[in-house]
mmCIF file of C-alpha atoms in Angstrom:
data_model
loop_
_atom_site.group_PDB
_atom_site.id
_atom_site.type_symbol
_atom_site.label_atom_id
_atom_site.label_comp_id
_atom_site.label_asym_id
_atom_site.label_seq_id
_atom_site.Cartn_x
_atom_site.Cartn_y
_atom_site.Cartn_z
ATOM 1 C CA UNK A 1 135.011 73.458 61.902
ATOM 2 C CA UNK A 2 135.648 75.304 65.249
ATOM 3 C CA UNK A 3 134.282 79.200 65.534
ATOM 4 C CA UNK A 4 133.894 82.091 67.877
ATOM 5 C CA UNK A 5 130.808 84.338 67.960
ATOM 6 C CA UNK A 6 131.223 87.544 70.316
ATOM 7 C CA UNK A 7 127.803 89.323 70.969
ATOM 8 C CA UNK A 8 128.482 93.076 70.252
ATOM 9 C CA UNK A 9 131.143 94.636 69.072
ATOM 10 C CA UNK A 10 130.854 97.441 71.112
ATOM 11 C CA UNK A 11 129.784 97.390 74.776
ATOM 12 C CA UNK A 12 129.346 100.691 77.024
ATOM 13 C CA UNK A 13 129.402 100.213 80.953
ATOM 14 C CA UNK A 14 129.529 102.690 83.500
ATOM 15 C CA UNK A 15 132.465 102.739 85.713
ATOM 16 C CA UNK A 16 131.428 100.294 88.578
ATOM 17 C CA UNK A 17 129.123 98.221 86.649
ATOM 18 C CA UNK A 18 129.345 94.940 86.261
ATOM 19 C CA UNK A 19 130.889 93.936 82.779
ATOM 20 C CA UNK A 20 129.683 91.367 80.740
ATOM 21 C CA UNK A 21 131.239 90.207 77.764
ATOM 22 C CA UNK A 22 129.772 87.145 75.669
ATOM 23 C CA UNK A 23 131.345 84.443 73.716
ATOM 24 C CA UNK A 24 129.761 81.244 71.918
ATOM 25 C CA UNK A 25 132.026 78.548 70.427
ATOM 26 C CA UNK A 26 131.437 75.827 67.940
ATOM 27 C CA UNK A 27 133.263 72.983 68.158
ATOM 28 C CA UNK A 28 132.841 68.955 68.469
ATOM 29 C CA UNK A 29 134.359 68.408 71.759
ATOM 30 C CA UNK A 30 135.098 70.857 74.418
ATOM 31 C CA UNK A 31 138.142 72.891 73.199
ATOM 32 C CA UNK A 32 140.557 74.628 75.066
ATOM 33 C CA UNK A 33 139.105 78.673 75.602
ATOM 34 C CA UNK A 34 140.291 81.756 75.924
ATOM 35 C CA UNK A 35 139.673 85.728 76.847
ATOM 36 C CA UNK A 36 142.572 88.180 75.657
ATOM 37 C CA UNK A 37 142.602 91.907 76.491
ATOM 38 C CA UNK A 38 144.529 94.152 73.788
ATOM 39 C CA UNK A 39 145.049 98.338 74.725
ATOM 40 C CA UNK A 40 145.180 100.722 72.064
ATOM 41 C CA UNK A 41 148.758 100.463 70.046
ATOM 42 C CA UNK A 42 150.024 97.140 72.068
ATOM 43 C CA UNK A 43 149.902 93.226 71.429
ATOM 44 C CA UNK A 44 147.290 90.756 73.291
ATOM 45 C CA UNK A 45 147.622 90.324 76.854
ATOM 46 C CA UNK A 46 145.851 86.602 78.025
ATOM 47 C CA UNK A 47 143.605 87.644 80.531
ATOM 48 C CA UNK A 48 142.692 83.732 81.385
ATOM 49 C CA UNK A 49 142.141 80.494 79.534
ATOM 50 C CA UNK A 50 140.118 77.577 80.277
ATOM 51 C CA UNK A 51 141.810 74.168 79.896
ATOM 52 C CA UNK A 52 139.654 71.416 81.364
ATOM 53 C CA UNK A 53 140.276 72.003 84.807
ATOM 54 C CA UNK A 54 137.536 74.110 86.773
ATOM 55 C CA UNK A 55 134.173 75.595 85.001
ATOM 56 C CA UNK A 56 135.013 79.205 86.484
ATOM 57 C CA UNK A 57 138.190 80.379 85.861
ATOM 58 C CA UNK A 58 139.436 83.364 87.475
ATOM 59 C CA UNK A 59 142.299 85.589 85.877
ATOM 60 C CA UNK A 60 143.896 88.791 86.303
ATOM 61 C CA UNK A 61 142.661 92.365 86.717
ATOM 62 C CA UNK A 62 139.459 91.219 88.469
ATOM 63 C CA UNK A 63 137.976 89.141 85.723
ATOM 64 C CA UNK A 64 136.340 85.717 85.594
ATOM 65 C CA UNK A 65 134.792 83.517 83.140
ATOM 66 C CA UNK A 66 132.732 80.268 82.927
ATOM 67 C CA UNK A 67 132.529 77.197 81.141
ATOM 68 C CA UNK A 68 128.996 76.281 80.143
ATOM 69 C CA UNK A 69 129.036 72.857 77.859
ATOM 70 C CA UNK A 70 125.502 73.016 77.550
ATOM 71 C CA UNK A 71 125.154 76.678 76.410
ATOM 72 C CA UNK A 72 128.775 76.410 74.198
ATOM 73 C CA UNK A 73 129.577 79.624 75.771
ATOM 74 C CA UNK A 74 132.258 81.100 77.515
ATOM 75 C CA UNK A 75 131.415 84.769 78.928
ATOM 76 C CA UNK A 76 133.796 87.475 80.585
ATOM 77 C CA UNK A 77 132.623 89.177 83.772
ATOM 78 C CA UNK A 78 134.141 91.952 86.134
ATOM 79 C CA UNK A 79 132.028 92.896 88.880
ATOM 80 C CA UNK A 80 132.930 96.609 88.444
ATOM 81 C CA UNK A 81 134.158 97.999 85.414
ATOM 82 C CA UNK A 82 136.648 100.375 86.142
ATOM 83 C CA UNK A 83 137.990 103.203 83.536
ATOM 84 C CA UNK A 84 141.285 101.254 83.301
ATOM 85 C CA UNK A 85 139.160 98.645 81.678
ATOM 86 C CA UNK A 86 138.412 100.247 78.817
ATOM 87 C CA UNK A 87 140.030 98.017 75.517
ATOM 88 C CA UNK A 88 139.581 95.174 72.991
ATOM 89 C CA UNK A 89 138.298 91.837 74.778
ATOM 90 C CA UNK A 90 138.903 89.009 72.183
ATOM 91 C CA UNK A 91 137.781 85.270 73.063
ATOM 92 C CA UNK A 92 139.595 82.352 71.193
ATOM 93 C CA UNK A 93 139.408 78.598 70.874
ATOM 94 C CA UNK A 94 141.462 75.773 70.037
ATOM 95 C CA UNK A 95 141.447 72.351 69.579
ATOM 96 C CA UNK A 96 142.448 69.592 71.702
ATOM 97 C CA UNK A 97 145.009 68.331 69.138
ATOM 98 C CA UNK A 98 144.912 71.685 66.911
ATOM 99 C CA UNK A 99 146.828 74.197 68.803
ATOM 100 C CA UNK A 100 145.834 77.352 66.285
ATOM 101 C CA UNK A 101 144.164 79.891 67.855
ATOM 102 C CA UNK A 102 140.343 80.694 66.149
ATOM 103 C CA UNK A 103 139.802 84.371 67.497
ATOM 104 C CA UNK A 104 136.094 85.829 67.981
ATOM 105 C CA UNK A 105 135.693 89.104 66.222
ATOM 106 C CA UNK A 106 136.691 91.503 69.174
ATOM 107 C CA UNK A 107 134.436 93.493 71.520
ATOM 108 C CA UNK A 108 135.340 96.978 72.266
ATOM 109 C CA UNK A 109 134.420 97.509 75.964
ATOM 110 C CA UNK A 110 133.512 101.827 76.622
ATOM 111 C CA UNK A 111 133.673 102.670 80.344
ATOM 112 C CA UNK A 112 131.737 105.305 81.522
ATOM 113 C CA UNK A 113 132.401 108.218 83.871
ATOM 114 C CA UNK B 1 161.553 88.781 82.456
ATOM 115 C CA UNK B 2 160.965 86.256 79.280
ATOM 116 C CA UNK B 3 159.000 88.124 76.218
ATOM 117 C CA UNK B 4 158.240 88.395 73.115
ATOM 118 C CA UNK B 5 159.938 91.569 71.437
ATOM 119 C CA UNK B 6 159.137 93.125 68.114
ATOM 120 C CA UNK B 7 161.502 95.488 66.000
ATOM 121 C CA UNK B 8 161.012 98.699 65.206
ATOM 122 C CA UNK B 9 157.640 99.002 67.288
ATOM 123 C CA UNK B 10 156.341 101.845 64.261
ATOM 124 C CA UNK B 11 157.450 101.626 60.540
ATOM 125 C CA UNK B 12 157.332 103.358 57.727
ATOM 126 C CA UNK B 13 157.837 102.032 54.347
ATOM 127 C CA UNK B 14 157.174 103.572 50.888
ATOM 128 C CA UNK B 15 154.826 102.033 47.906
ATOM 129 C CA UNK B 16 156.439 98.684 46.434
ATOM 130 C CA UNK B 17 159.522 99.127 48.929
ATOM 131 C CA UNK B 18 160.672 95.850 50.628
ATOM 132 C CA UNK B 19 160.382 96.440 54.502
ATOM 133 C CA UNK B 20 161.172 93.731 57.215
ATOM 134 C CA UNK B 21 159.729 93.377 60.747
ATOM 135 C CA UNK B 22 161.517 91.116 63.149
ATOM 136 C CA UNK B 23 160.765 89.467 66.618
ATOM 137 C CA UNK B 24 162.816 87.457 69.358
ATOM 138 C CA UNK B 25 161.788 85.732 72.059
ATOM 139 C CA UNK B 26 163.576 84.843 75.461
ATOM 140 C CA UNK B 27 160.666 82.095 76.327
ATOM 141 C CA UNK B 28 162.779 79.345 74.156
ATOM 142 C CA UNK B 29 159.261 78.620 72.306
ATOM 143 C CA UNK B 30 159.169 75.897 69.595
ATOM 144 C CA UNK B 31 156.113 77.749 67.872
ATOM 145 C CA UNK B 32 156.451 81.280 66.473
ATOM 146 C CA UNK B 33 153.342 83.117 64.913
ATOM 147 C CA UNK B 34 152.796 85.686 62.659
ATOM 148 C CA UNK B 35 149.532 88.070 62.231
ATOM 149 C CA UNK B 36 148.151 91.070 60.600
ATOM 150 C CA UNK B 37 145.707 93.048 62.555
ATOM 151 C CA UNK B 38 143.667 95.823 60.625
ATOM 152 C CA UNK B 39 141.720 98.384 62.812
ATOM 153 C CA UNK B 40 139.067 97.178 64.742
ATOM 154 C CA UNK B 41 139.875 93.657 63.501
ATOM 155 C CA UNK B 42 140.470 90.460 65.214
ATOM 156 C CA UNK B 43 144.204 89.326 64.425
ATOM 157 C CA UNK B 44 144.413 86.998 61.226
ATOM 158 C CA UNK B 45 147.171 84.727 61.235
ATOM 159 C CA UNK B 46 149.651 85.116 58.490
ATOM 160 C CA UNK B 47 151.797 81.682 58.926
ATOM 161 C CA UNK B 48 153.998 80.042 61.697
ATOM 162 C CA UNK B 49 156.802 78.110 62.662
ATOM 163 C CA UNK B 50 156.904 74.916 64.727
ATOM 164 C CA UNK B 51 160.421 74.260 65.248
ATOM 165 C CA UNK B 52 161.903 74.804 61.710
ATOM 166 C CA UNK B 53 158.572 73.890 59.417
ATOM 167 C CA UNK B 54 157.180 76.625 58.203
ATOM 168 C CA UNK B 55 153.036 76.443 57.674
ATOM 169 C CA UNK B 56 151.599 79.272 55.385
ATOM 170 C CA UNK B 57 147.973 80.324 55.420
ATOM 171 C CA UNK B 58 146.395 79.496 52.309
ATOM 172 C CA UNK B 59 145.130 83.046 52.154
ATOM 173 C CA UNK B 60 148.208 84.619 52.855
ATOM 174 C CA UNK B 61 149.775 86.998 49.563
ATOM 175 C CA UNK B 62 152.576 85.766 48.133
ATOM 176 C CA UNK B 63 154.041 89.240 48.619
ATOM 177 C CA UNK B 64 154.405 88.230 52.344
ATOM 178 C CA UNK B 65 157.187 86.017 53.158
ATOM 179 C CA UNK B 66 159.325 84.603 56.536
ATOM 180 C CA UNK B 67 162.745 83.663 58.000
ATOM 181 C CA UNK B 68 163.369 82.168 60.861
ATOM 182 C CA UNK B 69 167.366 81.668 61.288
ATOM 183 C CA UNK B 70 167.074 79.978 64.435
ATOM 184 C CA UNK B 71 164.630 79.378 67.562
ATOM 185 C CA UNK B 72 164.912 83.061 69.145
ATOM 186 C CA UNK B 73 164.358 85.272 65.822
ATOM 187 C CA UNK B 74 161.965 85.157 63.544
ATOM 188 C CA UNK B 75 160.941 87.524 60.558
ATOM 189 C CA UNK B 76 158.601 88.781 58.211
ATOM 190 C CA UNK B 77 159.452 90.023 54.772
ATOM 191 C CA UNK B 78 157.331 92.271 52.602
ATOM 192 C CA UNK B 79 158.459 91.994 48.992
ATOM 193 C CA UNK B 80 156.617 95.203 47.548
ATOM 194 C CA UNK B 81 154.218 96.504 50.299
ATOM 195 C CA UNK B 82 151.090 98.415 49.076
ATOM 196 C CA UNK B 83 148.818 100.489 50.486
ATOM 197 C CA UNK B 84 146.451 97.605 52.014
ATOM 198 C CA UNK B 85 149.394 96.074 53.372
ATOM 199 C CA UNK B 86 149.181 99.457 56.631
ATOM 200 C CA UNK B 87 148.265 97.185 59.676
ATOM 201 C CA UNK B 88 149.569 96.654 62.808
ATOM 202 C CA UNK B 89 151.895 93.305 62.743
ATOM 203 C CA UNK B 90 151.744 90.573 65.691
ATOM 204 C CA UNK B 91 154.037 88.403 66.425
ATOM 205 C CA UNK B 92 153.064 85.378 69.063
ATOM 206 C CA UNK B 93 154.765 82.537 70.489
ATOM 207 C CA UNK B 94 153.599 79.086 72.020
ATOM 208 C CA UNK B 95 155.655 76.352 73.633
ATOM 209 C CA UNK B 96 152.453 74.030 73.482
ATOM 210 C CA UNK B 97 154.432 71.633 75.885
ATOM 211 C CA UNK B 98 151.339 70.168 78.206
ATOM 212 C CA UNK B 99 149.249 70.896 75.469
ATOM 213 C CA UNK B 100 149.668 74.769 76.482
ATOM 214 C CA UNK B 101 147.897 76.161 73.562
ATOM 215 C CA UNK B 102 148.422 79.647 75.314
ATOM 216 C CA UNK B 103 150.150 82.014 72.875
ATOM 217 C CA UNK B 104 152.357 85.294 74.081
ATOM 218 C CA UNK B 105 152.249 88.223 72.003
ATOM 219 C CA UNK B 106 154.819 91.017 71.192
ATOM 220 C CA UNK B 107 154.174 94.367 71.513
ATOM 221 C CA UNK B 108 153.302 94.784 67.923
ATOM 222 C CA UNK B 109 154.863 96.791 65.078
ATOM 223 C CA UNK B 110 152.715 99.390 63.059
ATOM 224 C CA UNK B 111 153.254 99.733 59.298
ATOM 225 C CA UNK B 112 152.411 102.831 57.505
ATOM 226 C CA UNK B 113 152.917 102.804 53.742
ATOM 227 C CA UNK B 114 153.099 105.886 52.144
#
């Protein structure tokens, strides 16, 4: 069965830091990834998704992630946090023939002045 | 622009009294998604729609039902909300055409139950 391990629920950065956020999958065969971003009181906004294509996938707001087979991991960077930032990061997974969504536990990411 | 909208956006129900939250989409989606997201939580999928066939979570209460009339509306029912039932309800859609797994959320709609 596919799951999503996010290191930390809670990560503090200071504004213009570079911003890591980690995810691990499990899954048979390389699945179909992705990092959400949800603000206080709103639904999840995709920040990008990895689908096969390139390793490093690049996505909105300044963010990046990249595909490591070998490590089963999938980790968010920025390479300066800004305050604007500050939310709920969620990475997901699905299957290649399973389109559900298997959502990571959440990491809240704290900017700091 | 195409969305995902969710009506009221903040609701307040009483103990035991049925409330419904509803949610159209403008994307023309075949899959439609329903979640309940506690504090701090990820989002835990209640049950979906592809097309008209309706697939329930095994976990889900029984107390938590849905409609969906046709492919823009969609909605959840909560027969006799209780006090573990306050969360903050998602509702996502996918078109998973080119095996586009990508799902689009609503803004959300908070339930308080008094």
């Amino acid at each position: 069965a596919q799951s999503v391990t996010q290191l930390g629920s809670h990560v503090s950065v200071s504004e213009g830091a570079l911003v890591l956020l980690r995810c691990n999958y499990s899954s048979s065969v390389p699945p179909y990834l992705f990092w959400y971003v949800q603000y206080p009181n709103q639904g999840l906004q995709l920040l990008l998704k990895y689908t096969s294509a390139a390793t490093l996938v690049k996505g909105i707001n300044g963010f990046e992630a990249e595909f490591k087979k070998s490590e089963t991991s999938f980790h968010l960077t920025k390479p300066s946090a800004h305050m604007s930032d500050a939310a709920e990061y969620f990475c997901a997974v699905s299957g290649r023939s399973n389109y559900q969504l298997i959502w990571g536990a959440g990491t809240k990411l704290i900017i700091k002045p | 622009d195409a969305m995902v909208i969710q009506n009221p956006r903040y609701q307040v129900t009483q103990f035991g009294k049925p409330v419904t939250l509803s949610c159209s989409q403008t994307l023309n989606h075949n899959v439609m998604y329903w979640y309940q997201q506690k504090s701090s939580q990820a989002p835990k999928l209640l049950f979906h729609y592809y097309d008209k066939d309706f697939n329930n979570e095994a976990d889900t209460p029984d107390n938590f039902q849905s409609r969906r009339p046709n492919t823009s509306f969609c909605f959840l029912d909560i027969r006799s909300p209780g006090l573990g039932d306050a969360a903050m309800y998602l509702c996502a859609t996918s078109s998973l055409a080119g095996r586009n797994y990508e799902q689009y959320f609503g803004p959300g709609t908070r339930l308080t139950v008094t």
